[in-house]
Amino acid sequence: MNKHPIIIDTDPGIDDAAAISIALNHPALDVKMISTVNGNVNIDKTTANALKLKQFFNSDVPIYKGAAQPLLTDIVDASVVHGESGMNGFNFPTVDQSELSNIHAVEAMKSILLKSEVPITIIPIGPLTNIALLLTLYPEAKRNIDKIILMGGSAGRGNVTPLAEFNIFCDPEAAQIVFNSDLTITMVGLDVARSSTLSHETVDELNTLNQTGKMLHQLFKHYRGDDFEKGTNVYDAYTILYLLHPDSFVVASANVQIETSGLLTKGATVTDFKSPQPNCDVVLSIDSEVFKKLFLDSLKHCI
Ligand SMILES: [Ca+2]
């Protein structure tokens, strides 16, 4: 079986942990590298969290530290949601920092793309700073990017502000570069996650699945806190499941532009489904029972 070669760009992050767990263990995926970016928490913490997951799975996939701040805008932090470490709730052992390469993530991404004999899919599940830097500094690497499937944005309402989703809000200028790169882009926004929130009963099922399920259960319980019984949205995991099962999702093409200067709407993904010049596919929904099955089945490959 030909595996999908992918690069994950991430700011772990609790839902990132779910996406990475699936990706590192799924037999149809070949993770070439993981790059980290400032986002949910600062770059040292997101990098440490990526290393914790690498260690948890005893994975050989290299981790590279990326951008410590957005291109232009001020740093925003989501430790209120994800905990002080960015992945509070599970007691990971201390990580071995010697596992971390000293090559910058953008340099590593460029090298891996240029050396690859087949095009690689990039899965950004944090702010798009690293990807914008890659496309700007090394446009020659674009020829070996098969497609980008990113978590970010929304065709409807936002989460960090009424109209802006967190990943795009954190670095709107980077997002504007990526969305206008002429690459094949799929936007997995808030809409799809909100169409298929996991119930607390489903999240509780994780506890008996395997060691990974136990780990994610503890992270999700911490993440949702008093709202646990209202259900959990595992935003970043949708990117991986969309890559594996695109036909299970409702998708529409659209032209998406990023509001970079709005006083009240900075970071909004202005999504025009009627545009004659679409620049991406927007993933809109999935049947919640189908999603539950895809999510739980994907985790059965984990330890
Ligand atoms: Ca993330």
mmCIF file of C-alpha atoms and ligand atoms in Angstrom:
data_model
loop_
_atom_site.group_PDB
_atom_site.id
_atom_site.type_symbol
_atom_site.label_atom_id
_atom_site.label_comp_id
_atom_site.label_asym_id
_atom_site.label_seq_id
_atom_site.Cartn_x
_atom_site.Cartn_y
_atom_site.Cartn_z
ATOM 1 C CA MET A 1 0.000 0.000 0.000
ATOM 2 C CA ASN A 2 1.300 3.430 -0.923
ATOM 3 C CA LYS A 3 1.322 5.574 2.170
ATOM 4 C CA HIS A 4 0.412 9.279 2.069
ATOM 5 C CA PRO A 5 3.613 11.213 2.829
ATOM 6 C CA ILE A 6 2.736 14.129 5.120
ATOM 7 C CA ILE A 7 4.336 16.920 7.116
ATOM 8 C CA ILE A 8 2.494 18.091 10.246
ATOM 9 C CA ASP A 9 2.908 21.697 11.341
ATOM 10 C CA THR A 10 1.517 22.034 14.848
ATOM 11 C CA ASP A 11 1.170 23.977 18.113
ATOM 12 C CA PRO A 12 0.237 21.223 20.612
ATOM 13 C CA GLY A 13 -2.318 21.801 21.978
ATOM 14 C CA ILE A 14 -4.795 19.169 23.079
ATOM 15 C CA ASP A 15 -6.646 18.612 19.808
ATOM 16 C CA ASP A 16 -3.232 18.595 18.115
ATOM 17 C CA ALA A 17 -2.369 15.635 20.349
ATOM 18 C CA ALA A 18 -5.326 13.701 18.911
ATOM 19 C CA ALA A 19 -4.324 14.511 15.325
ATOM 20 C CA ILE A 20 -0.688 13.576 15.936
ATOM 21 C CA SER A 21 -1.669 10.341 17.701
ATOM 22 C CA ILE A 22 -3.655 9.213 14.677
ATOM 23 C CA ALA A 23 -1.050 10.357 12.151
ATOM 24 C CA LEU A 24 1.954 8.714 13.813
ATOM 25 C CA ASN A 25 0.239 5.346 14.061
ATOM 26 C CA HIS A 26 -1.991 5.012 10.999
ATOM 27 C CA PRO A 27 -0.777 2.425 8.476
ATOM 28 C CA ALA A 28 -1.819 4.617 5.523
ATOM 29 C CA LEU A 29 0.282 7.596 6.615
ATOM 30 C CA ASP A 30 4.002 8.310 6.462
ATOM 31 C CA VAL A 31 4.854 11.325 8.639
ATOM 32 C CA LYS A 32 8.085 12.804 7.255
ATOM 33 C CA MET A 33 8.537 15.416 9.991
ATOM 34 C CA ILE A 34 6.695 17.473 12.579
ATOM 35 C CA SER A 35 7.328 21.202 12.783
ATOM 36 C CA THR A 36 6.249 23.304 15.724
ATOM 37 C CA VAL A 37 4.957 26.861 15.794
ATOM 38 C CA ASN A 38 3.978 29.467 18.351
ATOM 39 C CA GLY A 39 0.222 29.240 18.888
ATOM 40 C CA ASN A 40 -1.772 27.732 21.728
ATOM 41 C CA VAL A 41 1.287 28.358 23.921
ATOM 42 C CA ASN A 42 4.812 29.618 23.215
ATOM 43 C CA ILE A 43 7.250 27.855 20.913
ATOM 44 C CA ASP A 44 9.282 26.213 23.688
ATOM 45 C CA LYS A 45 6.123 24.692 25.145
ATOM 46 C CA THR A 46 4.609 23.567 21.830
ATOM 47 C CA THR A 47 7.961 22.003 20.945
ATOM 48 C CA ALA A 48 8.215 20.235 24.308
ATOM 49 C CA ASN A 49 4.686 18.924 23.793
ATOM 50 C CA ALA A 50 5.542 17.552 20.349
ATOM 51 C CA LEU A 51 8.544 15.816 21.928
ATOM 52 C CA LYS A 52 6.289 14.360 24.642
ATOM 53 C CA LEU A 53 4.091 12.789 21.961
ATOM 54 C CA LYS A 54 7.126 11.513 20.029
ATOM 55 C CA GLN A 55 8.373 9.900 23.232
ATOM 56 C CA PHE A 56 4.921 8.513 24.148
ATOM 57 C CA PHE A 57 4.781 6.663 20.815
ATOM 58 C CA ASN A 58 8.518 5.887 20.690
ATOM 59 C CA SER A 59 8.434 7.465 17.236
ATOM 60 C CA ASP A 60 11.383 8.061 14.893
ATOM 61 C CA VAL A 61 9.709 11.040 13.222
ATOM 62 C CA PRO A 62 11.968 14.113 13.535
ATOM 63 C CA ILE A 63 10.695 17.234 15.314
ATOM 64 C CA TYR A 64 11.855 20.697 14.272
ATOM 65 C CA LYS A 65 11.266 23.922 16.145
ATOM 66 C CA GLY A 66 9.722 26.670 14.008
ATOM 67 C CA ALA A 67 8.550 30.265 14.307
ATOM 68 C CA ALA A 68 8.506 31.818 17.772
ATOM 69 C CA GLN A 69 6.153 34.638 16.812
ATOM 70 C CA PRO A 70 3.672 35.618 14.090
ATOM 71 C CA LEU A 71 4.885 37.527 11.008
ATOM 72 C CA LEU A 72 3.511 40.922 12.050
ATOM 73 C CA THR A 73 0.873 40.753 14.720
ATOM 74 C CA ASP A 74 1.310 40.403 18.491
ATOM 75 C CA ILE A 75 1.459 36.973 20.144
ATOM 76 C CA VAL A 76 -1.875 35.590 21.387
ATOM 77 C CA ASP A 77 -1.937 32.709 23.873
ATOM 78 C CA ALA A 78 -4.545 30.035 24.583
ATOM 79 C CA SER A 79 -3.174 28.559 27.800
ATOM 80 C CA VAL A 80 -6.521 29.405 29.424
ATOM 81 C CA VAL A 81 -7.997 26.671 27.217
ATOM 82 C CA HIS A 82 -5.142 24.181 26.872
ATOM 83 C CA GLY A 83 -3.486 24.641 30.277
ATOM 84 C CA GLU A 84 -0.219 26.276 31.274
ATOM 85 C CA SER A 85 1.884 23.671 29.426
ATOM 86 C CA GLY A 86 -0.468 23.574 26.433
ATOM 87 C CA MET A 87 -1.180 19.896 27.088
ATOM 88 C CA ASN A 88 -2.275 19.791 30.714
ATOM 89 C CA GLY A 89 -4.251 16.821 32.015
ATOM 90 C CA PHE A 90 -1.878 13.912 31.406
ATOM 91 C CA ASN A 91 1.339 13.316 33.291
ATOM 92 C CA PHE A 92 3.884 12.894 30.487
ATOM 93 C CA PRO A 93 7.440 12.028 31.559
ATOM 94 C CA THR A 94 10.088 14.730 31.204
ATOM 95 C CA VAL A 95 11.279 14.883 27.614
ATOM 96 C CA ASP A 96 14.754 14.429 26.261
ATOM 97 C CA GLN A 97 15.570 17.697 24.464
ATOM 98 C CA SER A 98 18.447 15.968 22.654
ATOM 99 C CA GLU A 99 15.722 14.450 20.477
ATOM 100 C CA LEU A 100 15.226 17.930 19.007
ATOM 101 C CA SER A 101 17.085 18.873 15.840
ATOM 102 C CA ASN A 102 18.833 22.256 15.800
ATOM 103 C CA ILE A 103 17.741 22.899 12.201
ATOM 104 C CA HIS A 104 14.925 25.465 11.885
ATOM 105 C CA ALA A 105 11.599 23.891 10.919
ATOM 106 C CA VAL A 106 11.272 25.974 7.758
ATOM 107 C CA GLU A 107 14.729 24.872 6.580
ATOM 108 C CA ALA A 108 13.908 21.251 7.378
ATOM 109 C CA MET A 109 10.600 21.448 5.526
ATOM 110 C CA LYS A 110 12.311 22.913 2.463
ATOM 111 C CA SER A 111 14.972 20.175 2.450
ATOM 112 C CA ILE A 112 12.494 17.339 2.883
ATOM 113 C CA LEU A 113 10.220 18.707 0.155
ATOM 114 C CA LEU A 114 13.034 19.260 -2.348
ATOM 115 C CA LYS A 115 14.551 15.834 -1.709
ATOM 116 C CA SER A 116 11.273 13.919 -1.889
ATOM 117 C CA GLU A 117 10.615 11.835 -4.989
ATOM 118 C CA VAL A 118 6.875 12.267 -4.563
ATOM 119 C CA PRO A 119 4.806 15.337 -3.652
ATOM 120 C CA ILE A 120 4.055 15.660 0.058
ATOM 121 C CA THR A 121 0.842 16.820 1.751
ATOM 122 C CA ILE A 122 1.282 19.504 4.403
ATOM 123 C CA ILE A 123 -1.108 19.422 7.363
ATOM 124 C CA PRO A 124 -0.961 22.718 9.294
ATOM 125 C CA ILE A 125 -2.916 22.542 12.552
ATOM 126 C CA GLY A 126 -1.655 25.754 14.153
ATOM 127 C CA PRO A 127 -1.090 29.336 13.012
ATOM 128 C CA LEU A 128 0.304 29.407 9.451
ATOM 129 C CA THR A 129 3.557 31.271 10.198
ATOM 130 C CA ASN A 130 5.947 28.458 9.226
ATOM 131 C CA ILE A 131 4.077 27.675 6.023
ATOM 132 C CA ALA A 132 4.007 31.339 4.949
ATOM 133 C CA LEU A 133 7.751 31.588 5.613
ATOM 134 C CA LEU A 134 8.401 28.426 3.599
ATOM 135 C CA LEU A 135 6.379 29.667 0.613
ATOM 136 C CA THR A 136 8.008 33.106 0.753
ATOM 137 C CA LEU A 137 11.618 32.046 1.326
ATOM 138 C CA TYR A 138 11.618 28.882 -0.793
ATOM 139 C CA PRO A 139 8.963 29.118 -3.515
ATOM 140 C CA GLU A 140 10.806 26.334 -5.350
ATOM 141 C CA ALA A 141 9.555 23.921 -2.671
ATOM 142 C CA LYS A 142 5.962 24.502 -3.850
ATOM 143 C CA ARG A 143 6.386 22.110 -6.768
ATOM 144 C CA ASN A 144 6.674 19.224 -4.339
ATOM 145 C CA ILE A 145 3.698 20.166 -2.164
ATOM 146 C CA ASP A 146 0.852 17.899 -3.199
ATOM 147 C CA LYS A 147 -1.732 19.837 -1.237
ATOM 148 C CA ILE A 148 -2.333 21.637 2.049
ATOM 149 C CA ILE A 149 -5.081 20.456 4.395
ATOM 150 C CA LEU A 150 -5.242 23.009 7.182
ATOM 151 C CA MET A 151 -7.281 23.433 10.336
ATOM 152 C CA GLY A 152 -8.289 27.038 10.627
ATOM 153 C CA GLY A 153 -10.930 29.552 9.754
ATOM 154 C CA SER A 154 -14.662 29.288 9.469
ATOM 155 C CA ALA A 155 -17.289 29.840 6.801
ATOM 156 C CA GLY A 156 -19.552 31.091 9.602
ATOM 157 C CA ARG A 157 -18.781 32.378 13.063
ATOM 158 C CA GLY A 158 -15.416 32.380 14.825
ATOM 159 C CA ASN A 159 -14.271 31.233 18.261
ATOM 160 C CA VAL A 160 -11.633 33.690 19.488
ATOM 161 C CA THR A 161 -13.767 36.618 18.298
ATOM 162 C CA PRO A 162 -17.271 36.548 16.788
ATOM 163 C CA LEU A 163 -15.850 36.169 13.263
ATOM 164 C CA ALA A 164 -12.270 34.892 13.677
ATOM 165 C CA GLU A 165 -11.009 31.398 14.398
ATOM 166 C CA PHE A 166 -7.934 31.071 16.658
ATOM 167 C CA ASN A 167 -5.301 29.721 14.213
ATOM 168 C CA ILE A 168 -6.046 32.359 11.589
ATOM 169 C CA PHE A 169 -6.478 35.141 14.177
ATOM 170 C CA CYS A 170 -3.002 34.364 15.572
ATOM 171 C CA ASP A 171 -1.302 35.139 12.253
ATOM 172 C CA PRO A 172 -3.685 36.591 9.664
ATOM 173 C CA GLU A 173 -0.915 37.833 7.358
ATOM 174 C CA ALA A 174 0.602 34.348 7.190
ATOM 175 C CA ALA A 175 -2.820 32.907 6.404
ATOM 176 C CA GLN A 176 -3.326 35.445 3.622
ATOM 177 C CA ILE A 177 -0.026 34.334 2.030
ATOM 178 C CA VAL A 178 -0.983 30.652 2.245
ATOM 179 C CA PHE A 179 -4.537 31.048 0.912
ATOM 180 C CA ASN A 180 -3.237 33.032 -2.077
ATOM 181 C CA SER A 181 -0.359 30.674 -2.893
ATOM 182 C CA ASP A 182 -2.150 28.915 -5.799
ATOM 183 C CA LEU A 183 -1.553 25.595 -4.054
ATOM 184 C CA THR A 184 -4.364 23.067 -3.645
ATOM 185 C CA ILE A 185 -5.801 23.990 -0.263
ATOM 186 C CA THR A 186 -8.486 22.424 1.881
ATOM 187 C CA MET A 187 -9.773 24.496 4.786
ATOM 188 C CA VAL A 188 -11.015 22.407 7.685
ATOM 189 C CA GLY A 189 -12.716 25.155 9.646
ATOM 190 C CA LEU A 190 -14.871 25.394 12.720
ATOM 191 C CA ASP A 191 -17.994 24.497 10.742
ATOM 192 C CA VAL A 192 -17.173 20.813 10.354
ATOM 193 C CA ALA A 193 -16.107 20.298 13.963
ATOM 194 C CA ARG A 194 -19.300 21.923 15.144
ATOM 195 C CA SER A 195 -21.344 19.581 12.915
ATOM 196 C CA SER A 196 -20.086 16.525 14.787
ATOM 197 C CA THR A 197 -19.116 17.336 18.367
ATOM 198 C CA LEU A 198 -18.050 14.202 20.267
ATOM 199 C CA SER A 199 -20.398 13.467 23.175
ATOM 200 C CA HIS A 200 -18.933 12.921 26.631
ATOM 201 C CA GLU A 201 -20.032 9.268 26.352
ATOM 202 C CA THR A 202 -17.879 8.907 23.242
ATOM 203 C CA VAL A 203 -14.924 10.581 24.913
ATOM 204 C CA ASP A 204 -15.407 8.220 27.867
ATOM 205 C CA GLU A 205 -15.144 5.276 25.438
ATOM 206 C CA LEU A 206 -11.556 6.342 24.800
ATOM 207 C CA ASN A 207 -10.681 5.356 28.346
ATOM 208 C CA THR A 208 -11.097 1.659 27.565
ATOM 209 C CA LEU A 209 -9.661 1.735 24.022
ATOM 210 C CA ASN A 210 -5.900 1.624 24.653
ATOM 211 C CA GLN A 211 -3.084 3.638 26.274
ATOM 212 C CA THR A 212 -3.514 6.417 23.727
ATOM 213 C CA GLY A 213 -7.240 6.528 24.408
ATOM 214 C CA LYS A 214 -6.538 6.875 28.133
ATOM 215 C CA MET A 215 -4.083 9.697 27.471
ATOM 216 C CA LEU A 216 -6.495 11.585 25.193
ATOM 217 C CA HIS A 217 -9.377 11.029 27.613
ATOM 218 C CA GLN A 218 -7.412 12.746 30.369
ATOM 219 C CA LEU A 219 -6.392 15.610 28.090
ATOM 220 C CA PHE A 220 -9.972 16.143 26.866
ATOM 221 C CA LYS A 221 -11.373 16.047 30.400
ATOM 222 C CA HIS A 222 -8.944 18.728 31.449
ATOM 223 C CA TYR A 223 -9.525 20.741 28.271
ATOM 224 C CA ARG A 224 -13.309 20.792 28.663
ATOM 225 C CA GLY A 225 -13.337 21.119 32.461
ATOM 226 C CA ASP A 226 -16.823 21.899 33.728
ATOM 227 C CA ASP A 227 -18.116 21.776 30.125
ATOM 228 C CA PHE A 228 -17.053 18.140 29.609
ATOM 229 C CA GLU A 229 -20.646 16.895 29.501
ATOM 230 C CA LYS A 230 -21.471 19.348 26.705
ATOM 231 C CA GLY A 231 -19.122 17.438 24.401
ATOM 232 C CA THR A 232 -15.694 17.969 22.839
ATOM 233 C CA ASN A 233 -14.612 19.303 19.451
ATOM 234 C CA VAL A 234 -11.405 17.639 18.304
ATOM 235 C CA TYR A 235 -10.722 20.294 15.658
ATOM 236 C CA ASP A 236 -7.232 19.352 14.465
ATOM 237 C CA ALA A 237 -8.036 15.639 14.125
ATOM 238 C CA TYR A 238 -10.449 16.434 11.286
ATOM 239 C CA THR A 239 -7.546 17.252 8.960
ATOM 240 C CA ILE A 240 -6.092 13.756 9.239
ATOM 241 C CA LEU A 241 -9.471 12.066 8.985
ATOM 242 C CA TYR A 242 -10.346 14.185 5.948
ATOM 243 C CA LEU A 243 -7.094 13.130 4.269
ATOM 244 C CA LEU A 244 -7.926 9.467 4.959
ATOM 245 C CA HIS A 245 -11.666 9.585 4.173
ATOM 246 C CA PRO A 246 -12.471 12.628 1.991
ATOM 247 C CA ASP A 247 -15.669 11.110 0.632
ATOM 248 C CA SER A 248 -17.232 11.064 4.104
ATOM 249 C CA PHE A 249 -17.273 14.869 4.282
ATOM 250 C CA VAL A 250 -19.413 17.594 2.698
ATOM 251 C CA VAL A 251 -17.136 20.037 0.893
ATOM 252 C CA ALA A 252 -17.688 23.154 -1.229
ATOM 253 C CA SER A 253 -15.207 25.215 -3.205
ATOM 254 C CA ALA A 254 -14.891 28.891 -2.343
ATOM 255 C CA ASN A 255 -12.644 31.883 -2.507
ATOM 256 C CA VAL A 256 -11.308 32.585 0.983
ATOM 257 C CA GLN A 257 -9.574 35.850 1.825
ATOM 258 C CA ILE A 258 -8.318 36.834 5.250
ATOM 259 C CA GLU A 259 -9.340 40.060 6.952
ATOM 260 C CA THR A 260 -5.994 41.490 8.082
ATOM 261 C CA SER A 261 -6.980 45.041 8.981
ATOM 262 C CA GLY A 262 -10.530 44.959 10.305
ATOM 263 C CA LEU A 263 -11.033 46.747 13.599
ATOM 264 C CA LEU A 264 -13.547 44.142 14.772
ATOM 265 C CA THR A 265 -12.990 41.346 12.253
ATOM 266 C CA LYS A 266 -9.216 40.762 12.117
ATOM 267 C CA GLY A 267 -8.490 37.141 11.250
ATOM 268 C CA ALA A 268 -11.898 36.443 9.738
ATOM 269 C CA THR A 269 -11.886 34.025 6.789
ATOM 270 C CA VAL A 270 -14.179 35.795 4.328
ATOM 271 C CA THR A 271 -15.595 32.816 2.441
ATOM 272 C CA ASP A 272 -17.253 33.448 -0.935
ATOM 273 C CA PHE A 273 -18.951 30.303 -2.222
ATOM 274 C CA LYS A 274 -20.168 32.162 -5.328
ATOM 275 C CA SER A 275 -16.762 33.377 -6.452
ATOM 276 C CA PRO A 276 -15.802 32.444 -10.040
ATOM 277 C CA GLN A 277 -12.214 32.115 -8.762
ATOM 278 C CA PRO A 278 -12.211 29.614 -5.885
ATOM 279 C CA ASN A 279 -8.854 29.180 -4.140
ATOM 280 C CA CYS A 280 -9.716 26.321 -1.794
ATOM 281 C CA ASP A 281 -12.146 23.619 -0.783
ATOM 282 C CA VAL A 282 -13.998 24.274 2.457
ATOM 283 C CA VAL A 283 -14.954 21.230 4.534
ATOM 284 C CA LEU A 284 -18.398 21.987 5.925
ATOM 285 C CA SER A 285 -19.827 18.964 7.698
ATOM 286 C CA ILE A 286 -19.839 15.252 8.372
ATOM 287 C CA ASP A 287 -22.487 13.008 9.847
ATOM 288 C CA SER A 288 -21.754 12.885 13.570
ATOM 289 C CA GLU A 289 -22.116 9.086 13.796
ATOM 290 C CA VAL A 290 -19.790 8.605 10.833
ATOM 291 C CA PHE A 291 -17.261 10.928 12.410
ATOM 292 C CA LYS A 292 -17.416 9.142 15.740
ATOM 293 C CA LYS A 293 -16.703 5.818 14.017
ATOM 294 C CA LEU A 294 -13.846 7.212 11.904
ATOM 295 C CA PHE A 295 -12.274 8.842 14.961
ATOM 296 C CA LEU A 296 -12.477 5.818 17.252
ATOM 297 C CA ASP A 297 -11.401 3.385 14.509
ATOM 298 C CA SER A 298 -8.383 5.550 13.631
ATOM 299 C CA LEU A 299 -7.181 5.400 17.228
ATOM 300 C CA LYS A 300 -7.278 1.594 17.277
ATOM 301 C CA HIS A 301 -3.951 1.619 15.425
ATOM 302 C CA CYS A 302 -2.331 3.311 18.436
ATOM 303 C CA ILE A 303 -0.687 1.663 21.442
HETATM 304 CA CA CA B 1 -3.515 23.268 16.949
#
